[in-house]
Amino acid sequence: MKKSNFKAKKICVIMTFILSVLIFLAGLWQLGIYKKLKNNCTCTTTGVIVNEAHYTGGKSIQEYIEVKTDQYFNKGTIYASNREDKKGDKVIIHYDKDDPDSYYINDRVDEYKDAAVFIFVISIFMFMLTVFLAVVIRKQMKKSQEKTPELFFYE
């Protein structure tokens, strides 16, 4: 086999490895967001969904939540993407009293954990693919070297 083919395959393995590392780092980032929200958002307040706006043909719903304010969380209205709740439903807002801009609604923080697990699984799959490609390329290279006779140059 030509040397340029092996070089191209080697570049493919390196790119696959880099992609698996980047995907793994994205999983760590998602897990960090989850832990930060879960550990720091210990205060709660309530809110009521007062309006829903439908986007992209009704597939995406933006909910407007009127919040019962307190001394720390003083936002009167917040917006969130909706998945389960409907207009008129009461929701619980978990927030960080030191940073009221960090909050989550009901148990939606678990979506970050689910995303992190999914991303970790993908990164493991990508790493296994990288190892598989490296092994296959190495075997092909050995076979190619065995088939190619040594060329001796005499003067």
Backbone as CSV, one residue per row, in Angstrom:
resi,resn,N_x,N_y,N_z,CA_x,CA_y,CA_z,C_x,C_y,C_z
1,MET,0.830,-1.172,0.000,0.000,0.000,0.000,0.877,1.238,0.000
2,LYS,0.372,2.291,-0.548,1.162,3.502,-0.652,1.333,4.151,0.717
3,LYS,2.447,4.814,0.868,2.754,5.478,2.122,1.775,6.618,2.396
4,SER,1.295,7.279,1.346,0.357,8.392,1.530,-0.972,7.907,2.106
5,ASN,-1.398,6.665,1.744,-2.617,6.106,2.319,-2.470,5.914,3.818
6,PHE,-1.320,5.421,4.248,-1.095,5.232,5.677,-1.050,6.571,6.399
7,LYS,-0.485,7.556,5.750,-0.422,8.881,6.361,-1.834,9.443,6.529
8,ALA,-2.677,9.278,5.524,-4.061,9.755,5.600,-4.825,9.024,6.698
9,LYS,-4.604,7.718,6.803,-5.276,6.945,7.842,-4.784,7.337,9.227
10,LYS,-3.503,7.624,9.327,-2.937,8.059,10.604,-3.554,9.395,11.028
11,ILE,-3.730,10.293,10.066,-4.375,11.575,10.355,-5.815,11.350,10.806
12,CYS,-6.493,10.396,10.194,-7.869,10.062,10.574,-7.930,9.573,12.020
13,VAL,-6.985,8.729,12.410,-6.938,8.222,13.786,-6.693,9.371,14.760
14,ILE,-5.774,10.247,14.412,-5.469,11.382,15.292,-6.687,12.291,15.436
15,MET,-7.378,12.554,14.334,-8.573,13.404,14.395,-9.679,12.744,15.214
16,THR,-9.841,11.438,15.085,-10.844,10.721,15.865,-10.512,10.788,17.348
17,PHE,-9.233,10.649,17.684,-8.813,10.742,19.076,-9.074,12.144,19.627
18,ILE,-8.724,13.165,18.866,-8.952,14.545,19.314,-10.443,14.800,19.505
19,LEU,-11.261,14.300,18.592,-12.704,14.464,18.712,-13.235,13.762,19.959
20,SER,-12.730,12.565,20.256,-13.191,11.864,21.458,-12.802,12.624,22.717
21,VAL,-11.622,13.238,22.732,-11.205,14.037,23.889,-12.091,15.273,24.028
22,LEU,-12.396,15.940,22.913,-13.265,17.116,22.966,-14.666,16.756,23.459
23,ILE,-15.185,15.630,22.999,-16.506,15.192,23.445,-16.469,14.855,24.934
24,PHE,-15.399,14.226,25.398,-15.249,13.924,26.819,-15.221,15.215,27.644
25,LEU,-14.505,16.226,27.164,-14.442,17.508,27.872,-15.813,18.188,27.911
26,ALA,-16.590,18.048,26.846,-17.954,18.586,26.846,-18.800,17.888,27.903
27,GLY,-18.592,16.594,28.088,-19.291,15.863,29.141,-18.904,16.360,30.521
28,LEU,-17.615,16.626,30.715,-17.163,17.184,31.997,-17.791,18.550,32.250
29,TRP,-17.908,19.345,31.195,-18.520,20.663,31.320,-19.986,20.537,31.742
30,GLN,-20.727,19.633,31.108,-22.127,19.413,31.472,-22.248,18.919,32.910
31,LEU,-21.360,18.021,33.304,-21.378,17.509,34.669,-21.057,18.621,35.662
32,GLY,-20.152,19.521,35.302,-19.824,20.659,36.162,-21.015,21.582,36.357
33,ILE,-21.760,21.841,35.283,-22.964,22.669,35.394,-23.967,21.991,36.322
34,TYR,-24.161,20.692,36.141,-25.101,19.946,36.979,-24.714,20.049,38.452
35,LYS,-23.440,19.774,38.761,-22.997,19.804,40.159,-23.118,21.199,40.755
36,LYS,-22.771,22.217,39.965,-22.860,23.593,40.460,-24.304,23.940,40.807
37,LEU,-25.222,23.643,39.908,-26.623,23.954,40.166,-27.173,23.127,41.328
38,LYS,-26.876,21.842,41.343,-27.421,20.951,42.375,-26.894,21.315,43.762
39,ASN,-25.599,21.657,43.854,-24.999,21.953,45.154,-25.287,23.368,45.638
40,ASN,-25.358,24.337,44.730,-25.488,25.734,45.142,-26.921,26.239,45.200
41,CYS,-27.807,25.672,44.420,-29.189,26.162,44.376,-30.010,25.484,45.468
42,THR,-29.832,25.975,46.692,-30.489,25.351,47.842,-31.738,26.099,48.280
43,CYS,-31.909,27.339,47.863,-33.097,28.108,48.221,-34.189,27.876,47.178
44,THR,-35.433,27.997,47.617,-36.542,27.781,46.684,-37.562,28.906,46.791
45,THR,-38.247,29.112,45.715,-39.405,29.987,45.660,-40.370,29.362,44.657
46,THR,-41.558,29.895,44.599,-42.550,29.319,43.691,-42.882,30.301,42.578
47,GLY,-43.457,29.767,41.549,-43.897,30.575,40.424,-45.057,29.905,39.722
48,VAL,-45.722,30.667,38.882,-46.856,30.155,38.118,-46.614,30.488,36.650
49,ILE,-46.844,29.509,35.795,-46.716,29.736,34.352,-47.916,30.570,33.911
50,VAL,-47.635,31.789,33.446,-48.719,32.699,33.076,-48.956,32.755,31.573
51,ASN,-47.975,32.345,30.789,-48.147,32.407,29.341,-47.202,31.410,28.678
52,GLU,-47.597,30.954,27.513,-46.754,30.073,26.706,-46.699,30.634,25.292
53,ALA,-45.516,30.668,24.741,-45.355,31.101,23.349,-44.857,29.907,22.546
54,HIS,-45.482,29.669,21.413,-45.118,28.537,20.562,-44.268,29.026,19.395
55,TYR,-43.145,28.335,19.181,-42.233,28.674,18.091,-42.027,27.447,17.221
56,THR,-41.556,27.656,16.033,-41.257,26.614,15.034,-42.393,25.606,14.906
57,GLY,-43.565,26.135,14.644,-44.709,25.272,14.390,-45.204,24.520,15.612
58,GLY,-45.014,25.077,16.793,-45.501,24.448,18.010,-44.562,23.437,18.624
59,LYS,-43.422,23.183,17.988,-42.487,22.195,18.525,-41.677,22.750,19.686
60,SER,-41.480,24.051,19.719,-40.723,24.687,20.786,-41.654,25.625,21.541
61,ILE,-41.682,25.468,22.853,-42.571,26.280,23.676,-41.730,27.069,24.668
62,GLN,-41.975,28.363,24.727,-41.308,29.231,25.692,-42.347,29.580,26.752
63,GLU,-42.034,29.312,28.004,-42.985,29.619,29.065,-42.544,30.869,29.819
64,TYR,-43.528,31.659,30.202,-43.300,32.864,30.991,-43.800,32.572,32.400
65,ILE,-42.914,32.681,33.362,-43.238,32.292,34.732,-43.229,33.529,35.618
66,GLU,-44.345,33.759,36.292,-44.434,34.840,37.268,-43.968,34.275,38.605
67,VAL,-42.953,34.913,39.185,-42.276,34.362,40.357,-42.676,35.127,41.608
68,LYS,-42.865,34.377,42.690,-43.057,34.983,44.007,-41.666,35.385,44.506
69,THR,-41.413,36.677,44.546,-40.073,37.159,44.888,-39.837,37.117,46.393
70,ASP,-38.566,37.078,46.751,-38.168,37.185,48.152,-36.948,38.095,48.227
71,GLN,-36.275,38.120,49.372,-35.159,39.062,49.534,-33.971,38.748,48.634
72,TYR,-33.828,37.499,48.193,-32.695,37.130,47.341,-33.086,37.049,45.871
73,PHE,-34.162,36.353,45.604,-34.604,36.159,44.217,-35.660,37.213,43.922
74,ASN,-35.253,38.277,43.238,-36.171,39.396,43.031,-36.591,39.568,41.572
75,LYS,-36.463,38.530,40.793,-36.923,38.597,39.400,-38.422,38.331,39.394
76,GLY,-39.180,39.241,38.855,-40.628,39.076,38.835,-41.096,38.059,37.814
77,THR,-40.397,38.004,36.683,-40.765,37.083,35.613,-39.503,36.439,35.060
78,ILE,-39.572,35.139,34.847,-38.470,34.436,34.196,-39.031,33.669,33.005
79,TYR,-38.145,33.296,32.125,-38.528,32.580,30.908,-37.781,31.257,30.876
80,ALA,-38.439,30.248,30.374,-37.800,28.933,30.280,-38.420,28.159,29.131
81,SER,-37.665,27.197,28.630,-38.235,26.310,27.617,-39.064,25.265,28.345
82,ASN,-40.189,24.952,27.785,-41.145,24.084,28.466,-41.140,22.693,27.864
83,ARG,-41.285,21.723,28.712,-41.382,20.347,28.250,-42.643,19.668,28.777
84,GLU,-42.954,19.902,30.032,-44.074,19.181,30.630,-45.170,20.091,31.160
85,ASP,-44.776,21.205,31.742,-45.732,22.057,32.439,-46.596,22.846,31.461
86,LYS,-47.789,23.177,31.923,-48.749,23.920,31.106,-49.092,25.241,31.785
87,LYS,-49.765,26.095,31.054,-50.192,27.389,31.572,-51.059,27.175,32.815
88,GLY,-50.736,27.913,33.879,-51.464,27.799,35.140,-50.808,26.862,36.140
89,ASP,-49.851,26.045,35.703,-49.159,25.129,36.621,-48.216,25.896,37.535
90,LYS,-48.137,25.418,38.779,-47.174,25.982,39.722,-45.847,25.251,39.553
91,VAL,-44.770,26.008,39.649,-43.435,25.434,39.535,-42.600,25.885,40.727
92,ILE,-41.592,25.090,41.032,-40.652,25.429,42.098,-39.348,25.861,41.449
93,ILE,-38.870,27.028,41.842,-37.608,27.544,41.320,-36.552,27.368,42.401
94,HIS,-35.514,26.613,42.088,-34.382,26.414,42.993,-33.304,27.406,42.567
95,TYR,-32.790,28.193,43.520,-31.800,29.200,43.152,-30.698,29.291,44.202
96,ASP,-29.614,29.925,43.786,-28.462,30.164,44.652,-28.626,31.562,45.237
97,LYS,-28.695,31.667,46.576,-28.931,32.985,47.174,-27.745,33.931,46.957
98,ASP,-26.543,33.380,46.755,-25.376,34.224,46.486,-25.310,34.660,45.025
99,ASP,-25.947,33.902,44.149,-25.975,34.215,42.716,-27.364,33.872,42.175
100,PRO,-28.344,34.765,42.369,-29.722,34.462,41.957,-29.896,34.224,40.458
101,ASP,-28.891,34.576,39.652,-28.986,34.287,38.220,-28.800,32.803,37.923
102,SER,-28.295,32.048,38.901,-28.167,30.591,38.763,-29.405,29.952,39.381
103,TYR,-30.244,29.398,38.536,-31.456,28.754,39.040,-31.897,27.669,38.069
104,TYR,-32.743,26.791,38.584,-33.391,25.807,37.722,-34.813,25.597,38.205
105,ILE,-35.634,25.087,37.317,-37.057,24.941,37.592,-37.387,23.470,37.783
106,ASN,-38.145,23.198,38.853,-38.537,21.831,39.221,-37.315,20.920,39.247
107,ASP,-37.343,19.822,38.511,-36.208,18.886,38.506,-35.466,18.930,37.171
108,ARG,-35.541,20.041,36.483,-34.914,20.139,35.160,-33.391,20.105,35.216
109,VAL,-32.819,20.229,36.403,-31.358,20.150,36.532,-30.861,18.767,36.114
110,ASP,-31.712,17.767,36.255,-31.312,16.406,35.887,-31.038,16.274,34.390
111,GLU,-31.540,17.206,33.597,-31.262,17.178,32.160,-29.771,17.354,31.890
112,TYR,-29.085,18.133,32.742,-27.636,18.302,32.582,-26.911,16.996,32.877
113,LYS,-27.379,16.278,33.895,-26.758,14.991,34.225,-26.993,13.983,33.109
114,ASP,-28.209,13.944,32.598,-28.514,13.030,31.491,-27.660,13.344,30.269
115,ALA,-27.503,14.634,29.979,-26.668,15.037,28.841,-25.216,14.636,29.070
116,ALA,-24.730,14.804,30.305,-23.337,14.440,30.611,-23.120,12.945,30.415
117,VAL,-24.044,12.123,30.893,-23.915,10.670,30.737,-23.928,10.303,29.257
118,PHE,-24.839,10.880,28.495,-24.920,10.612,27.062,-23.621,11.000,26.362
119,ILE,-23.082,12.159,26.706,-21.841,12.627,26.089,-20.675,11.727,26.470
120,PHE,-20.624,11.276,27.737,-19.556,10.363,28.147,-19.624,9.055,27.364
121,VAL,-20.820,8.543,27.155,-20.980,7.304,26.381,-20.474,7.512,24.953
122,ILE,-20.806,8.644,24.364,-20.327,8.937,23.008,-18.810,9.033,22.982
123,SER,-18.220,9.677,23.997,-16.755,9.813,24.009,-16.082,8.455,24.166
124,ILE,-16.670,7.562,24.955,-16.112,6.210,25.096,-16.203,5.475,23.761
125,PHE,-17.340,5.608,23.085,-17.501,4.995,21.767,-16.452,5.531,20.790
126,MET,-16.239,6.845,20.800,-15.248,7.449,19.902,-13.839,6.959,20.228
127,PHE,-13.525,6.816,21.512,-12.201,6.327,21.889,-12.014,4.882,21.426
128,MET,-13.058,4.051,21.599,-12.975,2.662,21.135,-12.815,2.619,19.615
129,LEU,-13.493,3.511,18.911,-13.340,3.596,17.460,-11.908,3.974,17.093
130,THR,-11.322,4.878,17.850,-9.935,5.280,17.608,-8.991,4.095,17.770
131,VAL,-9.169,3.338,18.845,-8.321,2.163,19.079,-8.511,1.150,17.960
132,PHE,-9.760,0.910,17.564,-10.044,-0.033,16.485,-9.359,0.401,15.188
133,LEU,-9.488,1.676,14.845,-8.842,2.177,13.625,-7.328,2.031,13.690
134,ALA,-6.755,2.332,14.845,-5.297,2.220,14.995,-4.841,0.775,14.815
135,VAL,-5.582,-0.171,15.385,-5.221,-1.590,15.262,-5.337,-2.043,13.809
136,VAL,-6.413,-1.681,13.143,-6.610,-2.077,11.747,-5.519,-1.490,10.861
137,ILE,-5.200,-0.243,11.054,-4.157,0.397,10.240,-2.807,-0.248,10.497
138,ARG,-2.532,-0.572,11.735,-1.247,-1.215,12.067,-1.140,-2.587,11.387
139,LYS,-2.240,-3.356,11.415,-2.232,-4.664,10.753,-2.040,-4.507,9.246
140,GLN,-2.715,-3.531,8.662,-2.563,-3.295,7.225,-1.133,-2.898,6.882
141,MET,-0.532,-2.103,7.739,0.834,-1.663,7.487,1.795,-2.844,7.558
142,LYS,1.584,-3.730,8.530,2.456,-4.911,8.648,2.294,-5.823,7.441
143,LYS,1.051,-6.039,7.002,0.817,-6.869,5.818,1.461,-6.249,4.589
144,SER,1.366,-4.959,4.478,1.950,-4.263,3.336,3.468,-4.393,3.331
145,GLN,4.069,-4.323,4.501,5.522,-4.443,4.589,5.977,-5.871,4.295
146,GLU,5.162,-6.865,4.674,5.512,-8.261,4.399,5.424,-8.567,2.904
147,LYS,4.459,-7.986,2.221,4.273,-8.253,0.797,5.293,-7.524,-0.061
148,THR,5.757,-6.388,0.383,6.700,-5.598,-0.400,8.100,-6.134,-0.187
149,PRO,8.740,-6.623,-1.238,10.111,-7.119,-1.075,11.064,-5.953,-0.838
150,GLU,12.108,-6.276,-0.135,13.134,-5.266,0.124,13.853,-4.960,-1.182
151,LEU,14.031,-3.729,-1.440,14.748,-3.307,-2.637,16.166,-2.921,-2.235
152,PHE,17.086,-3.551,-2.872,18.484,-3.237,-2.593,19.053,-2.500,-3.791
153,PHE,19.745,-1.480,-3.498,20.382,-0.706,-4.559,21.878,-0.968,-4.510
154,TYR,22.390,-1.382,-5.647,23.825,-1.639,-5.750,24.442,-0.584,-6.642
155,GLU,25.613,-0.230,-6.304,26.308,0.757,-7.129,27.131,0.091,-8.171
